[in-house]
Short mmCIF file of C-alpha atoms in Angstrom, two decimals:
data_model
loop_
_atom_site.label_atom_id
_atom_site.label_comp_id
_atom_site.label_asym_id
_atom_site.label_seq_id
_atom_site.Cartn_x
_atom_site.Cartn_y
_atom_site.Cartn_z
CA MET G 1 0.00 0.00 0.00
CA GLU G 2 1.43 3.37 -1.08
CA LEU G 3 0.70 6.70 0.58
CA ARG G 4 1.93 10.22 -0.02
CA ILE G 5 4.43 11.14 2.68
CA ASP G 6 2.54 14.34 3.60
CA LYS G 7 -0.73 12.44 3.99
CA LEU G 8 0.95 9.74 6.07
CA LEU G 9 2.55 12.22 8.47
CA ALA G 10 -0.62 14.32 8.81
CA HIS G 11 -2.60 11.13 9.44
CA MET G 12 -0.15 10.10 12.18
CA GLY G 13 -0.46 13.45 13.98
CA TYR G 14 2.64 15.31 12.85
CA GLY G 15 0.64 18.43 12.01
CA THR G 16 -1.52 19.84 9.25
CA ARG G 17 -0.52 19.33 5.62
CA LYS G 18 1.00 22.83 5.72
CA GLU G 19 3.00 22.06 8.87
CA VAL G 20 4.12 18.74 7.42
CA LYS G 21 5.42 20.53 4.28
CA LYS G 22 7.59 22.74 6.53
CA LEU G 23 8.84 19.64 8.33
CA LEU G 24 9.78 18.04 5.00
CA LYS G 25 11.63 21.17 3.86
CA SER G 26 13.74 21.03 7.02
CA GLY G 27 15.15 17.63 5.98
CA LEU G 28 14.08 16.00 9.25
CA VAL G 29 11.92 13.38 7.52
CA LYS G 30 13.75 10.31 6.23
CA VAL G 31 12.64 7.18 4.40
CA ASP G 32 15.01 4.23 4.80
CA GLY G 33 17.65 6.67 6.02
CA ALA G 34 17.41 9.12 3.09
CA ALA G 35 15.95 12.62 3.59
CA VAL G 36 12.69 13.26 1.74
CA TYR G 37 11.71 16.81 0.78
CA ASP G 38 8.86 16.40 -1.71
CA PRO G 39 5.40 16.09 -0.05
CA LYS G 40 4.18 14.08 -3.06
CA THR G 41 6.75 11.31 -2.46
CA LYS G 42 5.04 7.92 -2.25
CA VAL G 43 6.03 5.56 0.55
CA ARG G 44 5.03 2.05 1.63
CA PRO G 45 4.78 2.42 5.42
CA ASP G 46 4.29 -1.32 5.93
CA GLU G 47 7.61 -2.06 4.17
CA GLN G 48 9.74 1.09 4.51
CA THR G 49 11.08 2.82 7.63
CA VAL G 50 9.94 6.42 7.98
CA THR G 51 11.60 8.56 10.64
CA VAL G 52 10.96 12.08 11.93
CA TRP G 53 13.60 13.69 14.19
CA GLY G 54 15.28 10.28 14.19
CA GLU G 55 12.23 8.52 15.65
CA THR G 56 10.44 5.79 13.71
CA VAL G 57 6.88 6.57 12.64
CA GLU G 58 4.73 3.67 13.83
CA TYR G 59 2.10 3.48 11.13
CA LYS G 60 -1.28 1.91 11.68
CA GLN G 61 -4.09 1.87 9.16
CA PHE G 62 -7.04 1.11 11.41
CA ILE G 63 -8.15 2.28 14.82
CA TYR G 64 -10.56 0.42 17.11
CA LEU G 65 -12.03 2.25 20.10
CA MET G 66 -14.37 1.14 22.88
CA MET G 67 -16.40 3.97 24.40
CA ASN G 68 -18.72 4.04 27.38
CA LYS G 69 -21.09 6.46 25.68
CA PRO G 70 -22.62 9.08 27.95
CA PRO G 71 -26.28 10.13 27.70
CA GLY G 72 -27.03 13.31 25.76
CA VAL G 73 -24.49 12.57 23.01
CA ILE G 74 -25.51 11.29 19.59
CA SER G 75 -23.97 8.36 17.71
CA ALA G 76 -22.76 10.24 14.65
CA THR G 77 -19.53 11.60 13.19
CA GLU G 78 -20.74 15.18 12.95
CA ASP G 79 -23.80 17.28 13.66
CA ALA G 80 -24.47 21.00 13.32
CA VAL G 81 -26.31 21.20 16.65
CA GLU G 82 -25.75 18.15 18.85
CA GLU G 83 -22.52 16.92 20.46
CA THR G 84 -21.40 13.66 18.84
CA VAL G 85 -19.38 10.70 20.09
CA VAL G 86 -16.54 11.73 17.73
CA ASP G 87 -16.43 15.14 19.46
CA LEU G 88 -15.43 13.27 22.63
CA LEU G 89 -12.28 11.85 21.02
CA GLU G 90 -8.76 13.24 21.33
CA GLU G 91 -7.45 14.94 18.19
CA GLU G 92 -4.88 12.16 17.65
CA ASP G 93 -7.73 9.62 17.43
CA ARG G 94 -10.00 11.84 15.32
CA LEU G 95 -7.25 11.94 12.67
CA PHE G 96 -8.17 8.36 11.74
CA ASP G 97 -11.76 9.39 10.87
CA PRO G 98 -13.41 6.74 13.04
CA PHE G 99 -17.18 6.31 12.99
CA PRO G 100 -19.59 4.59 15.38
CA VAL G 101 -20.46 0.99 14.56
CA GLY G 102 -24.23 1.14 14.77
CA ARG G 103 -25.94 3.62 17.03
CA LEU G 104 -27.09 4.10 20.57
CA ASP G 105 -30.03 6.42 21.21
CA LYS G 106 -29.12 9.86 22.49
CA ASP G 107 -30.22 9.09 26.05
CA THR G 108 -28.76 5.54 26.10
CA GLU G 109 -25.40 4.82 27.72
CA GLY G 110 -22.84 2.11 27.30
CA LEU G 111 -20.76 0.13 24.88
CA LEU G 112 -20.07 1.78 21.55
CA LEU G 113 -17.42 0.64 19.10
CA LEU G 114 -15.77 3.27 16.89
CA THR G 115 -13.48 2.33 14.02
CA ASN G 116 -12.41 3.27 10.51
CA ASP G 117 -12.39 -0.40 9.47
CA GLY G 118 -15.40 -0.37 7.17
CA GLN G 119 -15.27 -4.07 6.41
CA LEU G 120 -15.42 -5.10 10.07
CA ALA G 121 -18.17 -2.56 10.78
CA HIS G 122 -20.25 -3.87 7.88
CA GLN G 123 -19.87 -7.46 9.07
CA LEU G 124 -20.98 -6.55 12.60
CA LEU G 125 -23.94 -4.49 11.39
CA ALA G 126 -25.25 -6.59 8.51
CA PRO G 127 -28.82 -7.66 9.41
CA LYS G 128 -28.13 -11.22 8.22
CA LYS G 129 -25.35 -11.62 10.80
CA HIS G 130 -27.75 -11.39 13.78
CA VAL G 131 -25.01 -10.12 16.08
CA PRO G 132 -26.44 -10.22 19.64
CA LYS G 133 -26.47 -7.02 21.69
CA THR G 134 -27.11 -7.13 25.44
CA TYR G 135 -28.55 -4.24 27.45
CA PHE G 136 -29.02 -3.58 31.14
CA ALA G 137 -32.30 -1.75 31.72
CA VAL G 138 -34.32 -0.33 34.60
CA ILE G 139 -38.05 -0.74 33.98
CA ASP G 140 -40.92 1.22 35.50
CA GLY G 141 -43.18 -1.65 36.53
CA GLU G 142 -42.92 -5.27 37.56
CA VAL G 143 -41.35 -7.49 34.93
CA THR G 144 -42.90 -10.98 35.07
CA GLU G 145 -42.38 -14.46 33.64
CA ASP G 146 -45.13 -13.62 31.14
CA ASP G 147 -42.91 -10.82 29.81
CA VAL G 148 -39.94 -13.21 29.62
CA GLU G 149 -42.07 -15.61 27.57
CA ALA G 150 -43.40 -12.81 25.35
CA PHE G 151 -39.85 -11.66 24.55
CA ARG G 152 -38.85 -15.28 23.89
CA ARG G 153 -41.60 -15.52 21.26
CA GLY G 154 -41.08 -12.03 19.85
CA VAL G 155 -43.40 -9.07 20.41
CA VAL G 156 -45.36 -6.88 18.00
CA LEU G 157 -44.14 -3.27 17.98
CA ASP G 158 -46.31 -0.17 17.56
CA ASP G 159 -45.82 -0.21 13.77
CA GLY G 160 -46.93 -3.85 13.45
CA TYR G 161 -43.41 -5.29 13.11
CA GLU G 162 -42.92 -8.59 14.96
CA THR G 163 -39.48 -8.77 16.54
CA LYS G 164 -37.21 -11.78 16.44
CA PRO G 165 -37.04 -13.76 19.71
CA ALA G 166 -35.15 -11.95 22.48
CA GLU G 167 -33.74 -13.17 25.77
CA LEU G 168 -35.06 -11.34 28.83
CA VAL G 169 -33.44 -12.01 32.22
CA VAL G 170 -35.05 -10.51 35.34
CA LEU G 171 -32.37 -9.45 37.81
CA LYS G 172 -34.74 -7.75 40.25
CA SER G 173 -38.51 -7.50 40.05
CA GLY G 174 -40.67 -4.89 41.76
CA LEU G 175 -42.20 -1.45 41.19
CA ARG G 176 -38.88 -0.82 39.48
CA SER G 177 -37.33 -3.87 37.82
CA ASP G 178 -33.73 -4.46 36.77
CA VAL G 179 -33.33 -6.63 33.68
CA GLU G 180 -30.93 -7.72 30.99
CA VAL G 181 -32.24 -8.11 27.47
CA THR G 182 -30.42 -9.54 24.46
CA ILE G 183 -31.61 -8.79 20.94
CA THR G 184 -30.21 -9.81 17.55
CA GLU G 185 -31.57 -6.94 15.45
CA GLY G 186 -31.50 -3.18 15.75
CA LYS G 187 -34.82 -1.52 15.00
CA PHE G 188 -35.23 2.13 16.01
CA HIS G 189 -35.64 2.39 19.84
CA GLN G 190 -36.17 -1.37 19.80
CA VAL G 191 -35.69 -2.23 23.49
CA LYS G 192 -37.91 0.66 24.61
CA ARG G 193 -40.61 -0.28 22.10
CA MET G 194 -40.49 -3.95 23.09
CA PHE G 195 -41.22 -3.05 26.71
CA GLN G 196 -43.88 -0.62 25.55
CA ALA G 197 -45.49 -3.57 23.74
CA VAL G 198 -45.89 -5.37 27.09
CA GLY G 199 -47.18 -2.24 28.84
CA LYS G 200 -43.99 -1.11 30.55
CA ARG G 201 -41.57 1.81 30.29
CA VAL G 202 -37.77 1.85 30.16
CA VAL G 203 -36.34 4.51 32.49
CA TYR G 204 -32.63 3.67 32.06
CA LEU G 205 -30.81 1.80 29.31
CA LYS G 206 -27.18 0.80 28.96
CA ARG G 207 -25.58 -1.49 26.38
CA VAL G 208 -23.14 -3.87 28.03
CA GLN G 209 -22.20 -6.27 25.25
CA MET G 210 -22.02 -6.49 21.45
CA GLY G 211 -21.15 -9.88 19.99
CA PRO G 212 -18.12 -11.14 21.94
CA LEU G 213 -17.14 -7.65 23.13
CA SER G 214 -18.11 -6.61 26.68
CA LEU G 215 -17.99 -3.09 28.09
CA ASP G 216 -14.84 -2.57 30.16
CA PRO G 217 -16.06 -2.02 33.76
CA ASN G 218 -13.10 0.32 34.34
CA LEU G 219 -14.33 2.79 31.71
CA ALA G 220 -16.22 5.66 33.33
CA VAL G 221 -19.16 7.15 31.44
CA GLY G 222 -17.72 9.30 28.64
CA GLU G 223 -14.33 7.56 28.64
CA TYR G 224 -12.89 5.41 25.87
CA ARG G 225 -9.82 3.32 25.11
CA GLU G 226 -8.28 1.44 22.21
CA LEU G 227 -9.24 -2.20 21.90
CA THR G 228 -6.50 -4.65 22.77
CA ASP G 229 -5.04 -6.79 19.97
CA GLU G 230 -6.86 -9.75 21.54
CA GLU G 231 -10.22 -7.92 21.42
CA VAL G 232 -9.72 -6.93 17.77
CA GLU G 233 -8.79 -10.51 16.90
CA MET G 234 -11.84 -11.76 18.83
CA LEU G 235 -14.15 -9.52 16.75
CA LYS G 236 -12.56 -10.61 13.49
CA GLN G 237 -12.69 -14.27 14.51
CA TYR G 238 -16.32 -13.87 15.56
CA ARG G 239 -17.10 -12.48 12.12
CA ALA G 240 -15.25 -15.35 10.44
CA ASP G 241 -17.06 -17.93 12.60
CA ALA G 242 -20.42 -16.35 11.72
CA ASP G 243 -19.56 -16.55 8.02
CA GLU G 244 -18.51 -20.18 8.43
CA LYS G 245 -21.76 -21.13 10.16
CA LYS G 246 -23.67 -19.37 7.42
CA GLY G 247 -21.87 -21.49 4.83
CA THR G 248 -22.65 -24.79 6.57
#
């Protein structure tokens, strides 16, 4: 893979294109030990050694971030009015142009994956993949075994759509009930509308798992971190396993 040297350095946080041009003019940028001055010079960062001020530029093509999304922030890359999840990122991470994989409602908290790996995102979001997503929810009203059974069968939403079967686990039942619900599709406001279908109201919603990836309990609301190599591999393997099962 070839990239222009100015684009590579700007992408890796060495400044704007204009600042990178100045850096190149100074002779401080070297490729395989030879100074490079022309911003249009093509390099292969996966094969060649690029150094700035004598330090090797560690190139990476993709970024994978796990965020504990706070309420009040929308799952989008940009918005003229609302604050977005991308606005919460450090500049060095925004340089990679990551986007949220799927969406969480504005008032919903929890696990959100951001990446610039379009292929992985597509595989995790494709409706045919049925990637399970688990939510913790607080419900206004007593959640019963009848509700568990209704979710197991699939409920009819307000627009007439019948959901696929979902797993509902009651953690605490009472005037306010704590539950976990796992769905394999992502209709608009689906969890809230499913409870509405059984005459109850969601007062708090937090996504805790997506496929094999669980929300890091050490991430405070609004914080994020890069996925570990093991977590990235787990997501890719999960995708491959899903494709394999589909083929059998």
